[in-house]
Short mmCIF file of C-alpha atoms in Angstrom, two decimals:
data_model
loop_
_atom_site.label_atom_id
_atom_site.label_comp_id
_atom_site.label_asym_id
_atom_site.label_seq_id
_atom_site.Cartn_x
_atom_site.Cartn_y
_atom_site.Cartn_z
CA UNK I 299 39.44 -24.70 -26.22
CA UNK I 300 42.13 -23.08 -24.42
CA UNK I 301 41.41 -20.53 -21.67
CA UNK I 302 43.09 -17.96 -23.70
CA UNK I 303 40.06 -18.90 -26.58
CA UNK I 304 37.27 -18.70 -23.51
CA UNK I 305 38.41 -15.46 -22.15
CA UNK I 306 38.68 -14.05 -25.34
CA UNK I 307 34.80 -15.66 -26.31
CA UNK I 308 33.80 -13.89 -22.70
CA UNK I 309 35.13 -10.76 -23.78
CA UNK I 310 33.12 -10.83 -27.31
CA UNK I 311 30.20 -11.77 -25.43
CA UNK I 312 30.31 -8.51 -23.28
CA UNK I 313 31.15 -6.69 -26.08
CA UNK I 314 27.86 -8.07 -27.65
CA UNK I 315 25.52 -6.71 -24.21
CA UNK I 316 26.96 -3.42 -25.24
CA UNK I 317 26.27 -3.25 -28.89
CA UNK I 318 22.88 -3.49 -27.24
CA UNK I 319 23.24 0.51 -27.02
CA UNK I 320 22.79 1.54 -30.20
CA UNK I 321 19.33 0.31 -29.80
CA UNK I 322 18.95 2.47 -27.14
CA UNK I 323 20.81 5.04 -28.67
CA UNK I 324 18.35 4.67 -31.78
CA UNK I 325 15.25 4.84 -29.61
CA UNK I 326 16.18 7.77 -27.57
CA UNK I 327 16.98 10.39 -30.85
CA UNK I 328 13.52 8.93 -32.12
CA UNK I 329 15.11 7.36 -34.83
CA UNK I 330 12.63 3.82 -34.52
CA UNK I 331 12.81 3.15 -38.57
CA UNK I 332 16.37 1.70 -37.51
CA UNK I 333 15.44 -0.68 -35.05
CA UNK I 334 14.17 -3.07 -37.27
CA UNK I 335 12.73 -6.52 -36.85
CA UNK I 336 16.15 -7.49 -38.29
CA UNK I 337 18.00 -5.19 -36.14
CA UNK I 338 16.52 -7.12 -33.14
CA UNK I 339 16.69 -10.22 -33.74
CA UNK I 340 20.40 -9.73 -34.65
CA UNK I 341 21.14 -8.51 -31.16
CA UNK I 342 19.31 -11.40 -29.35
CA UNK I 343 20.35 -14.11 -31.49
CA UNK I 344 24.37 -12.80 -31.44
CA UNK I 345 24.07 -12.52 -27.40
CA UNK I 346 21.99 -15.86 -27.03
CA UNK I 347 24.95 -17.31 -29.40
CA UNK I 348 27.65 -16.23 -27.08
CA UNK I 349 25.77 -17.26 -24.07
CA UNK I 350 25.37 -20.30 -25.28
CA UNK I 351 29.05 -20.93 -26.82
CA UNK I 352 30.48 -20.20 -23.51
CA UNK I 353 27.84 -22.34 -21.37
CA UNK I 354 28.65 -25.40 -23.68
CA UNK I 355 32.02 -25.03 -24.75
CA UNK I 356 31.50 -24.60 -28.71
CA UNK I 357 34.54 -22.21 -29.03
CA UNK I 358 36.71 -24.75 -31.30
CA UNK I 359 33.75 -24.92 -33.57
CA UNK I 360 32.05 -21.53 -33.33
CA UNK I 361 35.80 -19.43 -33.72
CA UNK I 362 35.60 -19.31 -37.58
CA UNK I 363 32.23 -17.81 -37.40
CA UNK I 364 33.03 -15.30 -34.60
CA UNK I 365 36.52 -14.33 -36.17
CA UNK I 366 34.73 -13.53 -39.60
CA UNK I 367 32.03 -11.84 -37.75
CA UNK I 368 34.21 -9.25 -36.40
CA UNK I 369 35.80 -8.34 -39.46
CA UNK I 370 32.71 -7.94 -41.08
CA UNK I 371 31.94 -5.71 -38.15
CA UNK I 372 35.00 -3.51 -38.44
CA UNK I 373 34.26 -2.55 -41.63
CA UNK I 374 30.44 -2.13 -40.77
CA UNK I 375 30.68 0.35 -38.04
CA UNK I 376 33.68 2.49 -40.18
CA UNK I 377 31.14 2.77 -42.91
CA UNK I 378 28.62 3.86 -39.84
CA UNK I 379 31.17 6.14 -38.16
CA UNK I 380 31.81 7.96 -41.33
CA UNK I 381 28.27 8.75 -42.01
CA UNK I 382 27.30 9.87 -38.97
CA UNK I 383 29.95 12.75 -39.50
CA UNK I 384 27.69 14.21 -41.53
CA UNK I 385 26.93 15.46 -45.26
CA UNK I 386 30.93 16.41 -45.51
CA UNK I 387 31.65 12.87 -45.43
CA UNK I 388 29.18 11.31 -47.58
CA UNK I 389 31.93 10.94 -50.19
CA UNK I 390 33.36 8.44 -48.40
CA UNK I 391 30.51 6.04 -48.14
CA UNK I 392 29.86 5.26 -51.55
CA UNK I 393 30.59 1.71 -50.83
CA UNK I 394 27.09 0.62 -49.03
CA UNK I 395 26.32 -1.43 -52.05
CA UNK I 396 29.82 -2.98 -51.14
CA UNK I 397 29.09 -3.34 -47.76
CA UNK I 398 26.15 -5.57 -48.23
CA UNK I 399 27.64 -8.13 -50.36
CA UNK I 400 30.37 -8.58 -48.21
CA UNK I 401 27.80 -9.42 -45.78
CA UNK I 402 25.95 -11.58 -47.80
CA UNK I 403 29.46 -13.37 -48.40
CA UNK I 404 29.60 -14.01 -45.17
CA UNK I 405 26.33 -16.05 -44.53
CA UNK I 406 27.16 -18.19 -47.16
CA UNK I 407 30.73 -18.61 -46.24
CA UNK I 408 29.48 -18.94 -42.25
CA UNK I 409 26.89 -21.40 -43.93
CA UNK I 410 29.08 -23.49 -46.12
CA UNK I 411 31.82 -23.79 -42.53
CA UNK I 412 29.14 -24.56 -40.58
CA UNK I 413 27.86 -27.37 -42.76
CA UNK I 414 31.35 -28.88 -42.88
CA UNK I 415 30.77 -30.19 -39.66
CA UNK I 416 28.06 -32.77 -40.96
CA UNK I 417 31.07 -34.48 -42.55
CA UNK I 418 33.68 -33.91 -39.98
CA UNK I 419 32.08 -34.43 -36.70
CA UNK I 420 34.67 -34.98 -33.96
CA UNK I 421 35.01 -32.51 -31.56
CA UNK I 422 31.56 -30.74 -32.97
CA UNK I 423 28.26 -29.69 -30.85
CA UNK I 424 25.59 -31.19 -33.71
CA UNK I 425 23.26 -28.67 -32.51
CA UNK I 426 25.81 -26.02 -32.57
CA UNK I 427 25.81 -27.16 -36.16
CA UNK I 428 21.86 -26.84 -36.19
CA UNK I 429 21.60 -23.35 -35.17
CA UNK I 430 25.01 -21.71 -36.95
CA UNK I 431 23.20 -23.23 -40.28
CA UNK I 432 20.39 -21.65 -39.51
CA UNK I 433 21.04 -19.02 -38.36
CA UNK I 434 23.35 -18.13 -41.60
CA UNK I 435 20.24 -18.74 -43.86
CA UNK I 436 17.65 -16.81 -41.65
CA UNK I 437 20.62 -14.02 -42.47
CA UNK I 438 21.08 -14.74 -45.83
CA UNK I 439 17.54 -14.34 -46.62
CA UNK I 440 17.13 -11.28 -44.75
CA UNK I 441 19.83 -9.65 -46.27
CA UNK I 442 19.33 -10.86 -50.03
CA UNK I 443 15.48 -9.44 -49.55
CA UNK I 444 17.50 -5.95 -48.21
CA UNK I 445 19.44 -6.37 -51.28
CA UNK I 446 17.30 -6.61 -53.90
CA UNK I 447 14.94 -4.26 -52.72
CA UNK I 448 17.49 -1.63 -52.47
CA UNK I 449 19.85 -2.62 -55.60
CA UNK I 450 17.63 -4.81 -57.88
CA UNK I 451 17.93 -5.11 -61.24
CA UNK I 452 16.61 -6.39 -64.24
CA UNK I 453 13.87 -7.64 -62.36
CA UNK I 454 15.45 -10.81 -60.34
CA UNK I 455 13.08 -10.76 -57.15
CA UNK I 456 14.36 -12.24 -54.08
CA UNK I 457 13.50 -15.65 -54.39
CA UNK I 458 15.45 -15.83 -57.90
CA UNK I 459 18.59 -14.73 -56.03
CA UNK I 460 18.23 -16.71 -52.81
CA UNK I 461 17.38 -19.85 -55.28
CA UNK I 462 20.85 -19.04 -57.54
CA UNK I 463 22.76 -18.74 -54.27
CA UNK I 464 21.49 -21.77 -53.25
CA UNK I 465 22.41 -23.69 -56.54
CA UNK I 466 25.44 -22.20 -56.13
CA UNK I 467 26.40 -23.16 -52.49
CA UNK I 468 25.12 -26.56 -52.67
CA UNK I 469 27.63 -26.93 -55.66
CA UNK I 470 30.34 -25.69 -53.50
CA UNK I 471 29.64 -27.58 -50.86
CA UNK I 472 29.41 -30.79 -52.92
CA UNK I 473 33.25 -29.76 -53.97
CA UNK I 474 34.08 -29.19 -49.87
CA UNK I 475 32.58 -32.52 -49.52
CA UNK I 476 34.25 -34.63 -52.21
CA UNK I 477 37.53 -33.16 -51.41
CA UNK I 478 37.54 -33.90 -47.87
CA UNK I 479 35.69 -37.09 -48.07
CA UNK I 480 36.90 -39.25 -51.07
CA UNK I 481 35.24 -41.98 -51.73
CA UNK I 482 36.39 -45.43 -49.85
CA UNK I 483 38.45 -47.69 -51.38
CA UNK I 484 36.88 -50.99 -52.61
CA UNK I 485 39.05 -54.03 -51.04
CA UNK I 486 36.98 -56.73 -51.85
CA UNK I 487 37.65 -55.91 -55.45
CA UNK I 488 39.15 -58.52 -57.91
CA UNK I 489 41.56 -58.16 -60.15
#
């Protein structure tokens, strides 16, 4: 990675210590049902992460996951801005539901990347690749639980959703795979 790429990962990272204040911002207006076990671990894990990428160097295989991370974020903390102005603005946040699944997107999409590097493994960290997998399912499981509880219908309980998704990401990354790994050519064969 460039030092342009490890000052900018430094500057993410510090970024990360602060978003440790809205824990403490949560704690001091008494407001404990939002620090959640999920909440938490989110905030150790994403500072650990950083700590890590810059202590080993994983920023050429880590920057997908960061960049899509923060965009996720932008959109997460404008939907948190608006409703903490208040009932006057509650039109404006209709898109929670939204929200969510653009979340959830993002695991599997952060999952699927990260998997990639099984198949294409120079210049990759394997446990890097351990932990970003992980991690993205830990996530994704979290979140789909989140989901259905709040937005469930016709019955499908968590497990049926994480299962689908899973169906549905292993087919997708059987597609990544065959696409970037053809199968070799057979010189030995007559003709």
């Amino acid at each position: 990675a460039t030092m342009y790429i490890v000052r900018l990962t430094w500057w993410y990272y510090v970024l990360r210590l602060f978003e440790f204040l809205d824990t403490v911002f949560f704690v001091m207006r008494k407001k404990y049902a939002q620090v959640t076990p999920l909440h938490v671990f989110h905030h150790v894990v994403v500072a650990w992460n950083m700590w890590m990428n810059l202590s080993f160097g994983g920023q050429g295989q880590t920057m997908f996951v960061t960049v899509v991370n923060s965009c996720v974020h932008v959109v997460m903390y404008t939907y948190y801005f608006l409703s903490a102005l208040g009932p006057a603005f509650q039109r404006f946040i209709w898109w929670k539901r939204y929200l969510t699944q653009l979340q959830l997107a993002q695991f599997v999409t952060v999952c699927m990347h990260s998997m990639s590097y099984l198949f294409y493994k120079e210049g990759s960290i394997p446990g890097f690749t351990l932990i970003m997998v992980s991690e993205a399912v830990v996530f994704l499981v979290w979140f789909l639980s989140f989901y259905s509880n709040v937005y469930r219908k016709g019955g499908r309980t968590t497990m049926d959703i994480v299962s689908s998704t899973a169906v549905a990401a292993k087919e997708a990354l059987a597609k990544v795979a065959s696409s970037c790994c053809p199968e070799p050519l057979n010189e030995n064969k007559d003709e």
